[in-house]
PDB file of C-alpha atoms and ligand atoms in Angstrom:
ATOM      1  CA  MET A   1     126.827 129.876 107.020  1.00  0.00           C
ATOM      2  CA  LYS A   2     124.852 131.432 104.241  1.00  0.00           C
ATOM      3  CA  SER A   3     125.055 128.343 102.047  1.00  0.00           C
ATOM      4  CA  ALA A   4     124.049 126.093 104.974  1.00  0.00           C
ATOM      5  CA  TRP A   5     121.038 128.316 105.553  1.00  0.00           C
ATOM      6  CA  LEU A   6     120.104 128.185 101.888  1.00  0.00           C
ATOM      7  CA  LEU A   7     120.364 124.395 102.043  1.00  0.00           C
ATOM      8  CA  VAL A   8     118.031 124.313 105.052  1.00  0.00           C
ATOM      9  CA  MET A   9     115.590 126.600 103.233  1.00  0.00           C
ATOM     10  CA  GLY A  10     115.819 124.411 100.159  1.00  0.00           C
ATOM     11  CA  LEU A  11     115.111 121.265 102.167  1.00  0.00           C
ATOM     12  CA  ALA A  12     112.172 122.949 103.891  1.00  0.00           C
ATOM     13  CA  ALA A  13     110.771 124.007 100.521  1.00  0.00           C
ATOM     14  CA  ALA A  14     111.238 120.471  99.166  1.00  0.00           C
ATOM     15  CA  ALA A  15     109.490 119.009 102.222  1.00  0.00           C
ATOM     16  CA  LEU A  16     106.622 121.469 101.792  1.00  0.00           C
ATOM     17  CA  SER A  17     106.185 120.687  98.129  1.00  0.00           C
ATOM     18  CA  THR A  18     106.147 116.929  98.720  1.00  0.00           C
ATOM     19  CA  SER A  19     103.725 117.173 101.640  1.00  0.00           C
ATOM     20  CA  ALA A  20     101.507 119.424  99.510  1.00  0.00           C
ATOM     21  CA  ARG A  21     101.598 116.716  96.862  1.00  0.00           C
ATOM     22  CA  ALA A  22     100.584 114.072  99.430  1.00  0.00           C
ATOM     23  CA  GLN A  23      97.653 116.278 100.449  1.00  0.00           C
ATOM     24  CA  ASP A  24      96.614 116.559  96.809  1.00  0.00           C
ATOM     25  CA  LEU A  25      95.716 112.901  96.994  1.00  0.00           C
ATOM     26  CA  ASP A  26      91.915 112.774  96.906  1.00  0.00           C
ATOM     27  CA  TYR A  27      91.106 109.898  99.227  1.00  0.00           C
ATOM     28  CA  ASN A  28      87.385 110.217  98.441  1.00  0.00           C
ATOM     29  CA  THR A  29      87.889 108.933  94.913  1.00  0.00           C
ATOM     30  CA  ILE A  30      89.935 105.890  95.964  1.00  0.00           C
ATOM     31  CA  GLU A  31      88.116 102.569  95.991  1.00  0.00           C
ATOM     32  CA  ILE A  32      89.302  99.352  97.629  1.00  0.00           C
ATOM     33  CA  LYS A  33      89.428  96.321  95.356  1.00  0.00           C
ATOM     34  CA  THR A  34      89.321  92.821  96.859  1.00  0.00           C
ATOM     35  CA  ASP A  35      91.042  89.762  95.370  1.00  0.00           C
ATOM     36  CA  GLN A  36      90.934  86.256  96.815  1.00  0.00           C
ATOM     37  CA  LEU A  37      94.317  84.526  97.067  1.00  0.00           C
ATOM     38  CA  ALA A  38      93.237  81.323  98.827  1.00  0.00           C
ATOM     39  CA  PRO A  39      90.014  80.034 100.429  1.00  0.00           C
ATOM     40  CA  ASN A  40      90.556  82.176 103.551  1.00  0.00           C
ATOM     41  CA  LEU A  41      93.072  84.767 102.369  1.00  0.00           C
ATOM     42  CA  TYR A  42      92.335  88.019 100.533  1.00  0.00           C
ATOM     43  CA  MET A  43      94.230  91.051  99.377  1.00  0.00           C
ATOM     44  CA  LEU A  44      92.901  94.599  99.250  1.00  0.00           C
ATOM     45  CA  SER A  45      94.340  97.190  96.871  1.00  0.00           C
ATOM     46  CA  GLY A  46      93.538 100.855  96.224  1.00  0.00           C
ATOM     47  CA  SER A  47      92.458 102.260  92.859  1.00  0.00           C
ATOM     48  CA  ALA A  48      95.031 102.809  90.117  1.00  0.00           C
ATOM     49  CA  GLY A  49      95.971 106.225  88.774  1.00  0.00           C
ATOM     50  CA  LEU A  50      95.036 108.308  91.838  1.00  0.00           C
ATOM     51  CA  ASP A  51      98.083 108.168  94.121  1.00  0.00           C
ATOM     52  CA  PRO A  52     101.083 110.056  92.677  1.00  0.00           C
ATOM     53  CA  SER A  53     103.424 107.938  94.844  1.00  0.00           C
ATOM     54  CA  HIS A  54     101.783 104.692  93.722  1.00  0.00           C
ATOM     55  CA  GLU A  55     100.254 105.046  90.282  1.00  0.00           C
ATOM     56  CA  ASP A  56      99.580 101.298  90.020  1.00  0.00           C
ATOM     57  CA  ALA A  57      97.359 101.138  93.134  1.00  0.00           C
ATOM     58  CA  ALA A  58      96.756 103.797  95.783  1.00  0.00           C
ATOM     59  CA  GLY A  59      98.553 103.227  99.069  1.00  0.00           C
ATOM     60  CA  GLY A  60      99.962  99.918 100.243  1.00  0.00           C
ATOM     61  CA  ARG A  61      98.349  96.548  99.737  1.00  0.00           C
ATOM     62  CA  ILE A  62      96.541  94.849 102.638  1.00  0.00           C
ATOM     63  CA  GLY A  63      96.294  91.124 103.392  1.00  0.00           C
ATOM     64  CA  VAL A  64      93.273  89.703 105.223  1.00  0.00           C
ATOM     65  CA  LEU A  65      93.127  86.224 106.763  1.00  0.00           C
ATOM     66  CA  VAL A  66      89.565  85.331 107.747  1.00  0.00           C
ATOM     67  CA  GLY A  67      87.946  82.478 109.650  1.00  0.00           C
ATOM     68  CA  PRO A  68      86.094  81.513 112.807  1.00  0.00           C
ATOM     69  CA  ASP A  69      88.910  82.643 115.131  1.00  0.00           C
ATOM     70  CA  GLY A  70      88.851  86.192 113.822  1.00  0.00           C
ATOM     71  CA  ILE A  71      90.762  88.297 111.329  1.00  0.00           C
ATOM     72  CA  LEU A  72      94.479  88.893 110.917  1.00  0.00           C
ATOM     73  CA  MET A  73      95.440  91.829 108.710  1.00  0.00           C
ATOM     74  CA  VAL A  74      98.736  92.637 107.070  1.00  0.00           C
ATOM     75  CA  ASP A  75      99.285  96.422 106.868  1.00  0.00           C
ATOM     76  CA  ALA A  76      96.827  99.228 107.439  1.00  0.00           C
ATOM     77  CA  GLN A  77      96.858 101.615 104.423  1.00  0.00           C
ATOM     78  CA  TYR A  78      96.457 105.384 104.668  1.00  0.00           C
ATOM     79  CA  ALA A  79      94.398 106.393 107.707  1.00  0.00           C
ATOM     80  CA  GLN A  80      91.949 108.254 105.463  1.00  0.00           C
ATOM     81  CA  LEU A  81      90.969 104.946 103.829  1.00  0.00           C
ATOM     82  CA  THR A  82      90.174 103.012 107.026  1.00  0.00           C
ATOM     83  CA  ASP A  83      86.386 103.200 106.582  1.00  0.00           C
ATOM     84  CA  LYS A  84      86.650 101.845 103.042  1.00  0.00           C
ATOM     85  CA  VAL A  85      89.072  99.120 104.132  1.00  0.00           C
ATOM     86  CA  VAL A  86      86.737  98.075 106.957  1.00  0.00           C
ATOM     87  CA  ALA A  87      83.792  98.038 104.525  1.00  0.00           C
ATOM     88  CA  ALA A  88      85.780  95.785 102.176  1.00  0.00           C
ATOM     89  CA  ILE A  89      86.664  93.451 105.080  1.00  0.00           C
ATOM     90  CA  ARG A  90      83.042  93.354 106.228  1.00  0.00           C
ATOM     91  CA  ARG A  91      81.986  92.179 102.778  1.00  0.00           C
ATOM     92  CA  ILE A  92      84.199  89.125 103.448  1.00  0.00           C
ATOM     93  CA  SER A  93      83.698  88.504 107.165  1.00  0.00           C
ATOM     94  CA  ALA A  94      81.929  89.876 110.232  1.00  0.00           C
ATOM     95  CA  ALA A  95      84.552  88.431 112.594  1.00  0.00           C
ATOM     96  CA  PRO A  96      86.577  90.716 114.894  1.00  0.00           C
ATOM     97  CA  ILE A  97      89.857  92.143 113.573  1.00  0.00           C
ATOM     98  CA  ARG A  98      92.227  90.651 116.149  1.00  0.00           C
ATOM     99  CA  PHE A  99      95.731  91.062 114.771  1.00  0.00           C
ATOM    100  CA  LEU A 100      97.482  93.576 112.525  1.00  0.00           C
ATOM    101  CA  VAL A 101     101.031  92.998 111.296  1.00  0.00           C
ATOM    102  CA  ASN A 102     103.083  95.786 109.666  1.00  0.00           C
ATOM    103  CA  THR A 103     105.494  94.818 106.875  1.00  0.00           C
ATOM    104  CA  HIS A 104     107.389  98.104 107.422  1.00  0.00           C
ATOM    105  CA  ILE A 105     107.046 101.660 108.720  1.00  0.00           C
ATOM    106  CA  HIS A 106     105.963 103.628 105.644  1.00  0.00           C
ATOM    107  CA  ARG A 107     102.716 105.499 106.106  1.00  0.00           C
ATOM    108  CA  ASP A 108     100.962 103.872 103.159  1.00  0.00           C
ATOM    109  CA  HIS A 109     101.274 100.674 105.243  1.00  0.00           C
ATOM    110  CA  THR A 110     100.927 101.965 108.825  1.00  0.00           C
ATOM    111  CA  ALA A 111      99.006 105.249 108.917  1.00  0.00           C
ATOM    112  CA  GLY A 112      95.753 103.367 109.580  1.00  0.00           C
ATOM    113  CA  ASN A 113      97.279 101.503 112.559  1.00  0.00           C
ATOM    114  CA  ALA A 114      95.641 103.620 115.270  1.00  0.00           C
ATOM    115  CA  ASN A 115      92.179 103.209 113.726  1.00  0.00           C
ATOM    116  CA  PHE A 116      92.450  99.420 113.741  1.00  0.00           C
ATOM    117  CA  ALA A 117      93.993  99.366 117.233  1.00  0.00           C
ATOM    118  CA  ARG A 118      90.940 101.262 118.492  1.00  0.00           C
ATOM    119  CA  MET A 119      88.765  98.538 116.951  1.00  0.00           C
ATOM    120  CA  GLY A 120      90.650  96.028 119.101  1.00  0.00           C
ATOM    121  CA  ALA A 121      93.447  94.842 116.802  1.00  0.00           C
ATOM    122  CA  VAL A 122      96.754  93.978 118.483  1.00  0.00           C
ATOM    123  CA  ILE A 123      99.606  95.329 116.338  1.00  0.00           C
ATOM    124  CA  PHE A 124     102.692  93.181 115.695  1.00  0.00           C
ATOM    125  CA  ALA A 125     105.892  94.537 114.129  1.00  0.00           C
ATOM    126  CA  ARG A 126     109.652  94.679 114.368  1.00  0.00           C
ATOM    127  CA  GLU A 127     111.245  96.503 117.288  1.00  0.00           C
ATOM    128  CA  GLU A 128     112.990  98.744 114.756  1.00  0.00           C
ATOM    129  CA  LEU A 129     109.627  99.804 113.330  1.00  0.00           C
ATOM    130  CA  ARG A 130     108.313 100.790 116.755  1.00  0.00           C
ATOM    131  CA  GLU A 131     111.531 102.645 117.531  1.00  0.00           C
ATOM    132  CA  GLY A 132     111.276 104.405 114.191  1.00  0.00           C
ATOM    133  CA  MET A 133     107.757 105.539 114.991  1.00  0.00           C
ATOM    134  CA  LEU A 134     108.871 106.827 118.370  1.00  0.00           C
ATOM    135  CA  GLY A 135     111.931 108.608 116.985  1.00  0.00           C
ATOM    136  CA  ALA A 136     112.223 111.871 115.123  1.00  0.00           C
ATOM    137  CA  ALA A 137     110.059 111.574 112.048  1.00  0.00           C
ATOM    138  CA  PRO A 138     112.331 111.014 109.051  1.00  0.00           C
ATOM    139  CA  LEU A 139     111.016 111.793 105.599  1.00  0.00           C
ATOM    140  CA  THR A 140     109.771 108.640 103.934  1.00  0.00           C
ATOM    141  CA  ASN A 141     108.905 108.850 100.263  1.00  0.00           C
ATOM    142  CA  GLY A 142     109.130 112.579 100.933  1.00  0.00           C
ATOM    143  CA  ASN A 143     106.282 112.305 103.443  1.00  0.00           C
ATOM    144  CA  PRO A 144     106.482 112.688 107.213  1.00  0.00           C
ATOM    145  CA  ALA A 145     106.141 109.544 109.324  1.00  0.00           C
ATOM    146  CA  PRO A 146     102.681 108.949 110.858  1.00  0.00           C
ATOM    147  CA  ALA A 147     101.636 111.467 113.494  1.00  0.00           C
ATOM    148  CA  GLY A 148     102.041 110.807 117.168  1.00  0.00           C
ATOM    149  CA  ASP A 149      98.908 108.904 118.182  1.00  0.00           C
ATOM    150  CA  PRO A 150     100.132 106.292 120.715  1.00  0.00           C
ATOM    151  CA  ALA A 151      97.550 103.796 119.419  1.00  0.00           C
ATOM    152  CA  ARG A 152      99.561 103.520 116.178  1.00  0.00           C
ATOM    153  CA  LEU A 153     102.447 101.780 117.945  1.00  0.00           C
ATOM    154  CA  PRO A 154     103.022  98.031 117.722  1.00  0.00           C
ATOM    155  CA  VAL A 155     102.124  96.257 120.965  1.00  0.00           C
ATOM    156  CA  VAL A 156     104.047  93.030 120.295  1.00  0.00           C
ATOM    157  CA  THR A 157     107.537  93.486 118.860  1.00  0.00           C
ATOM    158  CA  TYR A 158     110.310  91.119 117.829  1.00  0.00           C
ATOM    159  CA  GLY A 159     113.875  91.322 116.511  1.00  0.00           C
ATOM    160  CA  MET A 160     115.944  89.342 114.015  1.00  0.00           C
ATOM    161  CA  GLY A 161     115.376  85.986 115.715  1.00  0.00           C
ATOM    162  CA  PRO A 162     113.238  83.093 114.483  1.00  0.00           C
ATOM    163  CA  PRO A 163     109.819  83.870 112.968  1.00  0.00           C
ATOM    164  CA  VAL A 164     106.916  84.707 115.262  1.00  0.00           C
ATOM    165  CA  THR A 165     104.182  82.166 114.572  1.00  0.00           C
ATOM    166  CA  ILE A 166     100.464  82.883 114.914  1.00  0.00           C
ATOM    167  CA  HIS A 167      98.027  79.967 114.777  1.00  0.00           C
ATOM    168  CA  LEU A 168      94.661  81.254 113.634  1.00  0.00           C
ATOM    169  CA  ASP A 169      91.750  80.064 111.510  1.00  0.00           C
ATOM    170  CA  GLY A 170      93.461  76.749 110.784  1.00  0.00           C
ATOM    171  CA  GLU A 171      96.353  78.697 109.219  1.00  0.00           C
ATOM    172  CA  THR A 172      99.945  78.963 110.381  1.00  0.00           C
ATOM    173  CA  VAL A 173     101.148  82.529 109.939  1.00  0.00           C
ATOM    174  CA  ASP A 174     104.886  83.176 110.190  1.00  0.00           C
ATOM    175  CA  LEU A 175     106.133  86.713 110.757  1.00  0.00           C
ATOM    176  CA  ILE A 176     109.593  86.427 109.240  1.00  0.00           C
ATOM    177  CA  PRO A 177     112.039  89.218 110.134  1.00  0.00           C
ATOM    178  CA  VAL A 178     114.132  90.488 107.227  1.00  0.00           C
ATOM    179  CA  ARG A 179     117.507  92.103 107.815  1.00  0.00           C
ATOM    180  CA  ALA A 180     117.586  95.812 106.853  1.00  0.00           C
ATOM    181  CA  ALA A 181     116.279  95.804 103.249  1.00  0.00           C
ATOM    182  CA  HIS A 182     113.585  98.283 102.114  1.00  0.00           C
ATOM    183  CA  THR A 183     113.728  99.681 105.686  1.00  0.00           C
ATOM    184  CA  GLY A 184     115.454  98.597 108.877  1.00  0.00           C
ATOM    185  CA  GLY A 185     112.309  96.936 110.224  1.00  0.00           C
ATOM    186  CA  ASP A 186     110.940  94.770 107.415  1.00  0.00           C
ATOM    187  CA  THR A 187     108.861  91.622 107.967  1.00  0.00           C
ATOM    188  CA  MET A 188     107.607  89.035 105.466  1.00  0.00           C
ATOM    189  CA  ILE A 189     104.306  87.398 106.407  1.00  0.00           C
ATOM    190  CA  ARG A 190     103.963  83.807 105.280  1.00  0.00           C
ATOM    191  CA  PHE A 191     100.676  81.877 105.203  1.00  0.00           C
ATOM    192  CA  GLU A 192     101.816  78.277 105.160  1.00  0.00           C
ATOM    193  CA  HIS A 193      98.604  76.525 104.077  1.00  0.00           C
ATOM    194  CA  ALA A 194      97.599  79.196 101.586  1.00  0.00           C
ATOM    195  CA  ASN A 195     101.186  79.052 100.271  1.00  0.00           C
ATOM    196  CA  ALA A 196     101.337  82.822 100.011  1.00  0.00           C
ATOM    197  CA  VAL A 197     103.855  85.344 101.339  1.00  0.00           C
ATOM    198  CA  MET A 198     103.254  89.058 101.729  1.00  0.00           C
ATOM    199  CA  ILE A 199     106.752  90.337 101.116  1.00  0.00           C
ATOM    200  CA  GLY A 200     106.373  94.087 101.692  1.00  0.00           C
ATOM    201  CA  ASP A 201     108.308  96.566  99.582  1.00  0.00           C
ATOM    202  CA  PHE A 202     111.820  95.161  99.166  1.00  0.00           C
ATOM    203  CA  TYR A 203     110.574  93.872  95.825  1.00  0.00           C
ATOM    204  CA  ARG A 204     108.567  96.085  93.504  1.00  0.00           C
ATOM    205  CA  ASN A 205     107.595  95.784  89.868  1.00  0.00           C
ATOM    206  CA  TYR A 206     106.403  99.352  89.420  1.00  0.00           C
ATOM    207  CA  GLY A 207     109.367 101.702  89.534  1.00  0.00           C
ATOM    208  CA  TYR A 208     112.921 100.836  90.514  1.00  0.00           C
ATOM    209  CA  PRO A 209     113.753  99.312  93.916  1.00  0.00           C
ATOM    210  CA  PHE A 210     113.592 101.685  96.851  1.00  0.00           C
ATOM    211  CA  ILE A 211     116.147 101.401  99.639  1.00  0.00           C
ATOM    212  CA  ASP A 212     114.961 103.783 102.345  1.00  0.00           C
ATOM    213  CA  ILE A 213     118.359 104.421 103.896  1.00  0.00           C
ATOM    214  CA  ALA A 214     116.974 107.129 106.229  1.00  0.00           C
ATOM    215  CA  ASN A 215     114.753 104.430 107.749  1.00  0.00           C
ATOM    216  CA  GLY A 216     117.536 101.859 107.999  1.00  0.00           C
ATOM    217  CA  GLY A 217     117.199 100.099 104.621  1.00  0.00           C
ATOM    218  CA  SER A 218     120.281  98.619 102.931  1.00  0.00           C
ATOM    219  CA  LEU A 219     121.385  97.332  99.537  1.00  0.00           C
ATOM    220  CA  LYS A 220     123.014  94.270 101.034  1.00  0.00           C
ATOM    221  CA  GLY A 221     119.898  93.508 103.040  1.00  0.00           C
ATOM    222  CA  MET A 222     117.707  93.859  99.956  1.00  0.00           C
ATOM    223  CA  LEU A 223     119.744  91.209  98.144  1.00  0.00           C
ATOM    224  CA  GLU A 224     119.631  88.990 101.246  1.00  0.00           C
ATOM    225  CA  ALA A 225     115.865  89.435 101.492  1.00  0.00           C
ATOM    226  CA  LEU A 226     115.469  88.269  97.894  1.00  0.00           C
ATOM    227  CA  ASP A 227     117.631  85.222  98.636  1.00  0.00           C
ATOM    228  CA  ALA A 228     115.594  84.482 101.777  1.00  0.00           C
ATOM    229  CA  THR A 229     112.375  84.718  99.771  1.00  0.00           C
ATOM    230  CA  MET A 230     113.726  82.316  97.150  1.00  0.00           C
ATOM    231  CA  LYS A 231     114.492  79.849  99.946  1.00  0.00           C
ATOM    232  CA  ILE A 232     110.994  79.826 101.422  1.00  0.00           C
ATOM    233  CA  ALA A 233     109.063  79.940  98.135  1.00  0.00           C
ATOM    234  CA  ASP A 234     108.323  77.025  95.845  1.00  0.00           C
ATOM    235  CA  ALA A 235     107.139  77.237  92.230  1.00  0.00           C
ATOM    236  CA  ASP A 236     103.488  77.665  93.306  1.00  0.00           C
ATOM    237  CA  THR A 237     103.970  80.161  96.137  1.00  0.00           C
ATOM    238  CA  LYS A 238     102.075  83.408  95.610  1.00  0.00           C
ATOM    239  CA  LEU A 239     104.406  86.262  96.447  1.00  0.00           C
ATOM    240  CA  VAL A 240     102.461  89.415  97.202  1.00  0.00           C
ATOM    241  CA  PRO A 241     104.445  92.670  97.061  1.00  0.00           C
ATOM    242  CA  GLY A 242     103.210  95.770  98.874  1.00  0.00           C
ATOM    243  CA  HIS A 243     102.657  97.364  95.447  1.00  0.00           C
ATOM    244  CA  GLY A 244     102.411  96.122  91.864  1.00  0.00           C
ATOM    245  CA  THR A 245     101.411  92.741  90.533  1.00  0.00           C
ATOM    246  CA  LEU A 246     101.571  89.336  92.213  1.00  0.00           C
ATOM    247  CA  ILE A 247     104.705  87.397  91.420  1.00  0.00           C
ATOM    248  CA  ASN A 248     106.256  84.004  91.935  1.00  0.00           C
ATOM    249  CA  ARG A 249     109.707  82.731  92.706  1.00  0.00           C
ATOM    250  CA  THR A 250     111.001  82.953  89.135  1.00  0.00           C
ATOM    251  CA  ASP A 251     110.219  86.690  88.988  1.00  0.00           C
ATOM    252  CA  LEU A 252     112.740  87.312  91.754  1.00  0.00           C
ATOM    253  CA  ILE A 253     115.660  86.137  89.646  1.00  0.00           C
ATOM    254  CA  PRO A 254     115.730  88.886  86.965  1.00  0.00           C
ATOM    255  CA  TYR A 255     114.980  91.447  89.674  1.00  0.00           C
ATOM    256  CA  ARG A 256     117.953  90.346  91.737  1.00  0.00           C
ATOM    257  CA  ASP A 257     120.128  90.186  88.593  1.00  0.00           C
ATOM    258  CA  MET A 258     119.106  93.759  87.742  1.00  0.00           C
ATOM    259  CA  ILE A 259     120.089  95.021  91.194  1.00  0.00           C
ATOM    260  CA  VAL A 260     123.424  93.212  90.991  1.00  0.00           C
ATOM    261  CA  ALA A 261     124.078  94.586  87.466  1.00  0.00           C
ATOM    262  CA  ILE A 262     123.301  98.185  88.495  1.00  0.00           C
ATOM    263  CA  GLN A 263     125.394  97.717  91.625  1.00  0.00           C
ATOM    264  CA  GLY A 264     128.289  96.567  89.394  1.00  0.00           C
ATOM    265  CA  SER A 265     127.955  99.537  87.026  1.00  0.00           C
ATOM    266  CA  VAL A 266     127.851 102.033  89.892  1.00  0.00           C
ATOM    267  CA  GLN A 267     130.814 100.339  91.583  1.00  0.00           C
ATOM    268  CA  GLN A 268     132.823 100.625  88.359  1.00  0.00           C
ATOM    269  CA  LEU A 269     132.071 104.349  88.066  1.00  0.00           C
ATOM    270  CA  ILE A 270     132.988 104.899  91.718  1.00  0.00           C
ATOM    271  CA  ALA A 271     136.287 103.104  91.059  1.00  0.00           C
ATOM    272  CA  GLN A 272     136.875 105.613  88.232  1.00  0.00           C
ATOM    273  CA  GLY A 273     136.426 108.423  90.754  1.00  0.00           C
ATOM    274  CA  LYS A 274     133.039 109.547  89.426  1.00  0.00           C
ATOM    275  CA  SER A 275     130.828 111.781  91.537  1.00  0.00           C
ATOM    276  CA  LEU A 276     127.133 111.124  92.124  1.00  0.00           C
ATOM    277  CA  PRO A 277     126.057 113.616  89.401  1.00  0.00           C
ATOM    278  CA  ASP A 278     128.436 111.833  86.983  1.00  0.00           C
ATOM    279  CA  VAL A 279     126.985 108.451  87.951  1.00  0.00           C
ATOM    280  CA  LEU A 280     123.422 109.725  87.454  1.00  0.00           C
ATOM    281  CA  ALA A 281     124.391 111.211  84.092  1.00  0.00           C
ATOM    282  CA  ALA A 282     125.751 107.815  83.001  1.00  0.00           C
ATOM    283  CA  LYS A 283     122.164 106.398  83.026  1.00  0.00           C
ATOM    284  CA  VAL A 284     123.268 102.984  84.205  1.00  0.00           C
ATOM    285  CA  THR A 285     119.648 101.770  84.362  1.00  0.00           C
ATOM    286  CA  ALA A 286     119.207 102.231  80.575  1.00  0.00           C
ATOM    287  CA  PRO A 287     119.365  98.476  79.769  1.00  0.00           C
ATOM    288  CA  PHE A 288     116.428  97.924  82.148  1.00  0.00           C
ATOM    289  CA  ASP A 289     114.293 101.027  81.625  1.00  0.00           C
ATOM    290  CA  ALA A 290     112.002  99.414  79.044  1.00  0.00           C
ATOM    291  CA  LYS A 291     111.313  96.502  81.422  1.00  0.00           C
ATOM    292  CA  VAL A 292     110.562  98.542  84.553  1.00  0.00           C
ATOM    293  CA  PRO A 293     107.107 100.122  84.366  1.00  0.00           C
ATOM    294  CA  GLY A 294     107.119 103.533  86.029  1.00  0.00           C
ATOM    295  CA  GLY A 295     110.911 103.417  86.328  1.00  0.00           C
ATOM    296  CA  LEU A 296     111.355 106.851  84.777  1.00  0.00           C
ATOM    297  CA  LEU A 297     108.438 108.467  86.590  1.00  0.00           C
ATOM    298  CA  PRO A 298     109.100 110.953  89.406  1.00  0.00           C
ATOM    299  CA  ALA A 299     109.980 109.493  92.806  1.00  0.00           C
ATOM    300  CA  GLY A 300     111.359 111.901  95.382  1.00  0.00           C
ATOM    301  CA  ALA A 301     113.603 114.531  93.816  1.00  0.00           C
ATOM    302  CA  GLY A 302     114.120 112.750  90.468  1.00  0.00           C
ATOM    303  CA  THR A 303     112.937 109.585  88.765  1.00  0.00           C
ATOM    304  CA  SER A 304     112.749 106.273  90.600  1.00  0.00           C
ATOM    305  CA  ALA A 305     115.784 105.221  88.513  1.00  0.00           C
ATOM    306  CA  ASP A 306     117.730 108.243  89.812  1.00  0.00           C
ATOM    307  CA  ARG A 307     116.576 107.535  93.347  1.00  0.00           C
ATOM    308  CA  PHE A 308     117.714 103.926  93.181  1.00  0.00           C
ATOM    309  CA  VAL A 309     121.076 104.765  91.593  1.00  0.00           C
ATOM    310  CA  THR A 310     121.621 107.430  94.281  1.00  0.00           C
ATOM    311  CA  GLU A 311     120.861 104.870  96.991  1.00  0.00           C
ATOM    312  CA  VAL A 312     123.218 102.305  95.451  1.00  0.00           C
ATOM    313  CA  TYR A 313     125.916 104.980  95.167  1.00  0.00           C
ATOM    314  CA  GLN A 314     125.474 106.008  98.798  1.00  0.00           C
ATOM    315  CA  GLN A 315     125.520 102.412  99.996  1.00  0.00           C
ATOM    316  CA  LEU A 316     128.638 101.521  98.017  1.00  0.00           C
ATOM    317  CA  LYS A 317     130.428 104.720  99.093  1.00  0.00           C
ATOM    318  CA  GLY A 318     129.494 103.959 102.678  1.00  0.00           C
ATOM    319  CA  GLY A 319     130.824 100.407 102.510  1.00  0.00           C
ATOM    320  CA  GLY A 320     127.591  98.746 101.374  1.00  0.00           C
ATOM    321  CA  GLN A 321     126.070  98.405 104.813  1.00  0.00           C
TER     322      GLN A 321
HETATM  323 ZN1  LIG B 401     107.462 101.141 101.601  1.00  0.00          ZN
END
C-alpha cells in the first residue's frame, strides 16, 4: 500500500513539475512567422528557442489555405497565441475562417480550437480525437489535455474510411485518416493542387519520434503512416511536419530505416530477457544521435531518445499493437 501511495505521490509531483514548466512558457514573447508554400497556401510557425517542449518553433505549426471562398486552417496552436495567429492570417487574407482541421489531439495543435470555433470555424477531426477530448484527460507531453470548453470539440468527425474531401478556393483538400501512429486520431491534410501535405507529428526531425501510447499511438501505425505518406507523395511534394523543417519524400526513408533499426535493437534485447532499464542503458539510439537534432534533450521524464526507446519497448512487449 505504502509503495503504491508513494508512486501516486511521485506521479502527482511529476505532473505538477511538468505543468509548472508549461506555465513557464512566456506566450507574450512568441511571434508567429509566416511562410508561403504555394500561391494560396501558407504555414505559420512560432518563434524558436522559447518553448521548452518545442525548441525549434513554439507550439504546433498551422496551415492556412486562403481564397475567395474563405479560409481553411490546419491546427490551432496554443490558445494563448490565438490573437497573434489571427493577426498573421489577417495579413494574408480578410476572408472568414470557415474550416479548421486538427491533425491530432495534442494541445499545441488544438488548444486554440474553441477560439476559432467562436469566430465561426467548423472543426473537422477524427472521431478518436473527439472521444479523446471528451474522455479523462491523459497526460500528453506531460501536459493535461485541453480544458473542457465544449466549443473546442470537432463538429464533423470521421473514422478510418476514405479521405474526407473539401472543395474550397479552387483547391481539393483531402483529410486522410492515419491508423494509430503518433496518436490514435491522426489525420494528414493533403492539398492536391499545391502538392503539399501537412503530416502532423508522426514524423519529426527535431528529437526522436514520439509515439503517444496513452493517446492511442502505435509503433506499427507510425511505420504504416510513413508508408502511406510515401505512396501519396511524389518527388516535388512538400511534406509539412507539425514541428521542424519541411521535408520531401526522400527524407522519409532514413527516418523509417532508423525506426526499424531501433525496433530491431530493442527486440534483440527483449529476446535476451533485458528489462527496460537495461534497454535504456544500452543506448541503442547511439548510431543516430549525431543525426537527430534535439534527440538528447529532455522530453518527458528523460531525453527524447529515452522516451522513444521506452515506447518501442512497451509496444514490442505488448505485441507491437
Ligand atoms: Zn503531437
